[in-house]
Amino acid sequence: DRLDRALASARRHRTLVAVMLLDLNGFKPVNDRLGHGAGDRLLRIVADRLSARVRETDTVARLGGDEFAVVIEGLAKAEQAALVARKLLDAVAPPVSLDGDEVSVTASLGVSLYPRDADDPAALLRLADAAMYRAKGQGGNTCRFNDSHVDRRMRSGVILEQDLRRAIDNG
C-alpha cells in the first residue's frame, strides 16, 4: 500500500522512488547462539536505526526473517538514493549489546528506482531483491543498484568516501 501511494505521488510530481531491500548478514548466528528472543531484540534495534536514518514520509518495513524493505519518496536524482543507502548500511554496522554479549551484523542492500527500472511495485521489489543478492554475493556490507550505470557511479563514490575516511583516520 505504501509503495503504491509512493508511486502515485511520484507520477504526479515527476520524482523518483527508491525501493530498497536490505538483508542482514550474520543474523542466523545471533539467533543460534543467543536465542530467538535476542534475535527479535536485534531486529527491533535495527528497525529503529533504519527508521532514524530516513525521513518521516519514507517507509521502513520488515518483510520477514531478517529482511527489510525501505521506500524513499520524492527523489530528484539517483545519487540521492545512494546517499540514503550508505546511511542505512552505516546505521546497521555498529555493535549491539544483547544480554551482555556484543554482536555485530552488517547488511546487503539492493536498490531499484521508479520510473527508471520499472513502474509497478512487484517488478521494483523483484529488481531490488536481485540487486540485494548481488550485494550479498559480493561479500555483503554493500549496496548494489539494479541499473549498472548508477551502480558503477555509486561504487566509485563509496570507494572514494572510504578512502577519505581512512585518510582522515590516519592523519
Tab-separated table of C-alpha atoms in Angstrom:
chain	number	residue	atom	x	y	z
A	1	ASP	CA	0.000	0.000	0.000
A	2	ARG	CA	2.765	2.451	0.904
A	3	LEU	CA	4.649	1.627	-2.282
A	4	ASP	CA	1.506	2.091	-4.381
A	5	ARG	CA	0.957	5.512	-2.796
A	6	ALA	CA	4.611	6.485	-3.277
A	7	LEU	CA	4.447	5.592	-6.970
A	8	ALA	CA	1.194	7.523	-7.443
A	9	SER	CA	2.773	10.591	-5.846
A	10	ALA	CA	5.910	10.193	-7.967
A	11	ARG	CA	3.810	10.069	-11.136
A	12	ARG	CA	2.049	13.292	-10.163
A	13	HIS	CA	5.224	15.138	-9.116
A	14	ARG	CA	7.607	13.535	-11.637
A	15	THR	CA	10.034	12.377	-8.972
A	16	LEU	CA	11.961	9.157	-8.361
A	17	VAL	CA	11.150	6.486	-5.806
A	18	ALA	CA	13.863	4.196	-4.496
A	19	VAL	CA	12.835	0.702	-3.453
A	20	MET	CA	15.481	-0.837	-1.216
A	21	LEU	CA	15.670	-4.370	0.107
A	22	LEU	CA	18.040	-4.917	2.993
A	23	ASP	CA	19.080	-8.314	4.332
A	24	LEU	CA	21.169	-8.754	7.470
A	25	ASN	CA	24.481	-10.605	7.272
A	26	GLY	CA	25.358	-12.595	10.382
A	27	PHE	CA	21.856	-12.707	11.844
A	28	LYS	CA	21.483	-16.500	11.946
A	29	PRO	CA	24.482	-16.993	14.294
A	30	VAL	CA	22.927	-14.475	16.708
A	31	ASN	CA	19.688	-16.487	16.758
A	32	ASP	CA	21.574	-19.775	17.088
A	33	ARG	CA	23.935	-18.595	19.840
A	34	LEU	CA	21.728	-16.255	21.886
A	35	GLY	CA	18.223	-17.487	21.058
A	36	HIS	CA	15.247	-16.116	19.180
A	37	GLY	CA	14.419	-13.579	21.888
A	38	ALA	CA	17.796	-11.908	21.397
A	39	GLY	CA	17.332	-12.129	17.627
A	40	ASP	CA	13.957	-10.388	17.932
A	41	ARG	CA	15.504	-7.607	20.045
A	42	LEU	CA	18.249	-7.202	17.444
A	43	LEU	CA	15.634	-6.870	14.691
A	44	ARG	CA	13.837	-4.133	16.670
A	45	ILE	CA	17.116	-2.275	17.214
A	46	VAL	CA	17.958	-2.496	13.508
A	47	ALA	CA	14.435	-1.311	12.590
A	48	ASP	CA	14.806	1.691	14.922
A	49	ARG	CA	18.226	2.522	13.471
A	50	LEU	CA	16.921	2.327	9.910
A	51	SER	CA	13.868	4.454	10.727
A	52	ALA	CA	16.105	7.087	12.323
A	53	ARG	CA	18.067	7.461	9.058
A	54	VAL	CA	15.117	8.184	6.759
A	55	ARG	CA	12.514	10.926	6.640
A	56	GLU	CA	9.162	10.555	8.367
A	57	THR	CA	7.476	10.327	4.956
A	58	ASP	CA	9.621	7.345	3.923
A	59	THR	CA	8.766	3.750	4.814
A	60	VAL	CA	10.749	1.082	6.656
A	61	ALA	CA	9.038	-2.308	6.879
A	62	ARG	CA	10.168	-5.739	7.970
A	63	LEU	CA	9.275	-8.201	5.234
A	64	GLY	CA	10.084	-11.296	7.261
A	65	GLY	CA	13.055	-13.060	8.753
A	66	ASP	CA	15.918	-10.590	8.702
A	67	GLU	CA	14.826	-8.711	5.576
A	68	PHE	CA	13.579	-5.132	5.461
A	69	ALA	CA	12.090	-3.005	2.707
A	70	VAL	CA	12.686	0.742	2.555
A	71	VAL	CA	10.759	3.074	0.249
A	72	ILE	CA	12.295	6.506	-0.296
A	73	GLU	CA	9.991	9.022	-1.959
A	74	GLY	CA	10.450	12.349	-3.690
A	75	LEU	CA	13.974	11.928	-5.034
A	76	ALA	CA	15.244	14.228	-7.761
A	77	LYS	CA	18.166	12.012	-8.829
A	78	ALA	CA	19.550	8.515	-8.281
A	79	GLU	CA	22.566	9.779	-6.355
A	80	GLN	CA	20.251	10.756	-3.510
A	81	ALA	CA	19.267	7.105	-3.192
A	82	ALA	CA	22.948	6.149	-2.986
A	83	LEU	CA	23.429	8.564	-0.078
A	84	VAL	CA	20.468	7.087	1.781
A	85	ALA	CA	21.738	3.563	1.090
A	86	ARG	CA	25.121	4.432	2.613
A	87	LYS	CA	23.399	5.881	5.695
A	88	LEU	CA	21.371	2.701	6.103
A	89	LEU	CA	24.417	0.454	5.833
A	90	ASP	CA	26.267	2.650	8.342
A	91	ALA	CA	23.270	2.503	10.702
A	92	VAL	CA	23.293	-1.298	10.831
A	93	ALA	CA	27.052	-1.764	11.385
A	94	PRO	CA	27.677	-0.576	14.992
A	95	PRO	CA	27.802	-3.424	17.532
A	96	VAL	CA	24.755	-4.125	19.700
A	97	SER	CA	24.768	-5.356	23.287
A	98	LEU	CA	22.308	-8.233	23.781
A	99	ASP	CA	22.139	-9.900	27.186
A	100	GLY	CA	25.715	-8.869	27.934
A	101	ASP	CA	27.036	-10.129	24.592
A	102	GLU	CA	28.212	-7.715	21.947
A	103	VAL	CA	27.063	-8.739	18.484
A	104	SER	CA	27.748	-7.228	15.097
A	105	VAL	CA	25.809	-7.649	11.905
A	106	THR	CA	26.096	-5.928	8.565
A	107	ALA	CA	23.659	-5.600	5.690
A	108	SER	CA	23.395	-6.278	1.993
A	109	LEU	CA	21.240	-3.742	0.211
A	110	GLY	CA	19.664	-3.761	-3.246
A	111	VAL	CA	18.027	-0.755	-4.919
A	112	SER	CA	15.653	-0.298	-7.809
A	113	LEU	CA	14.317	3.053	-8.979
A	114	TYR	CA	10.935	4.163	-10.286
A	115	PRO	CA	10.463	5.003	-13.130
A	116	ARG	CA	13.946	4.180	-14.432
A	117	ASP	CA	13.857	0.436	-13.685
A	118	ALA	CA	10.147	-0.396	-13.599
A	119	ASP	CA	6.776	1.184	-12.980
A	120	ASP	CA	4.952	-1.385	-10.868
A	121	PRO	CA	5.557	-2.442	-7.260
A	122	ALA	CA	6.124	-6.157	-7.926
A	123	ALA	CA	8.780	-5.507	-10.574
A	124	LEU	CA	10.543	-2.895	-8.412
A	125	LEU	CA	10.665	-5.317	-5.477
A	126	ARG	CA	11.919	-8.153	-7.704
A	127	LEU	CA	14.696	-5.975	-9.169
A	128	ALA	CA	15.735	-4.663	-5.741
A	129	ASP	CA	15.811	-8.260	-4.486
A	130	ALA	CA	18.092	-9.334	-7.353
A	131	ALA	CA	20.394	-6.364	-6.677
A	132	MET	CA	20.450	-7.249	-2.963
A	133	TYR	CA	21.527	-10.799	-3.753
A	134	ARG	CA	24.330	-9.395	-5.933
A	135	ALA	CA	25.468	-7.301	-2.958
A	136	LYS	CA	25.289	-10.356	-0.695
A	137	GLY	CA	27.250	-12.411	-3.231
A	138	GLN	CA	29.988	-9.803	-3.230
A	139	GLY	CA	30.590	-10.191	0.480
A	140	GLY	CA	27.832	-8.052	1.948
A	141	ASN	CA	28.042	-4.744	3.798
A	142	THR	CA	27.488	-3.088	0.455
A	143	CYS	CA	24.784	-1.804	-1.844
A	144	ARG	CA	24.032	-2.641	-5.461
A	145	PHE	CA	21.672	-0.839	-7.805
A	146	ASN	CA	19.607	-2.548	-10.460
A	147	ASP	CA	20.894	-0.021	-13.013
A	148	SER	CA	24.540	-0.869	-13.781
A	149	HIS	CA	25.392	2.747	-14.703
A	150	VAL	CA	24.108	4.061	-11.361
A	151	ASP	CA	25.740	1.106	-9.609
A	152	ARG	CA	29.167	1.942	-11.053
A	153	ARG	CA	28.869	5.634	-10.094
A	154	MET	CA	27.684	4.744	-6.600
A	155	ARG	CA	30.516	2.244	-6.054
A	156	SER	CA	33.169	4.726	-7.144
A	157	GLY	CA	31.714	7.322	-4.768
A	158	VAL	CA	31.597	4.845	-1.881
A	159	ILE	CA	35.182	3.773	-2.564
A	160	LEU	CA	36.285	7.417	-2.601
A	161	GLU	CA	34.385	8.052	0.650
A	162	GLN	CA	36.002	5.016	2.298
A	163	ASP	CA	39.447	6.154	1.143
A	164	LEU	CA	38.839	9.659	2.502
A	165	ARG	CA	37.669	8.312	5.871
A	166	ARG	CA	40.738	6.073	6.087
A	167	ALA	CA	42.982	9.021	5.204
A	168	ILE	CA	41.404	11.184	7.904
A	169	ASP	CA	41.745	8.394	10.476
A	170	ASN	CA	45.430	8.046	9.548
A	171	GLY	CA	46.085	11.765	9.766
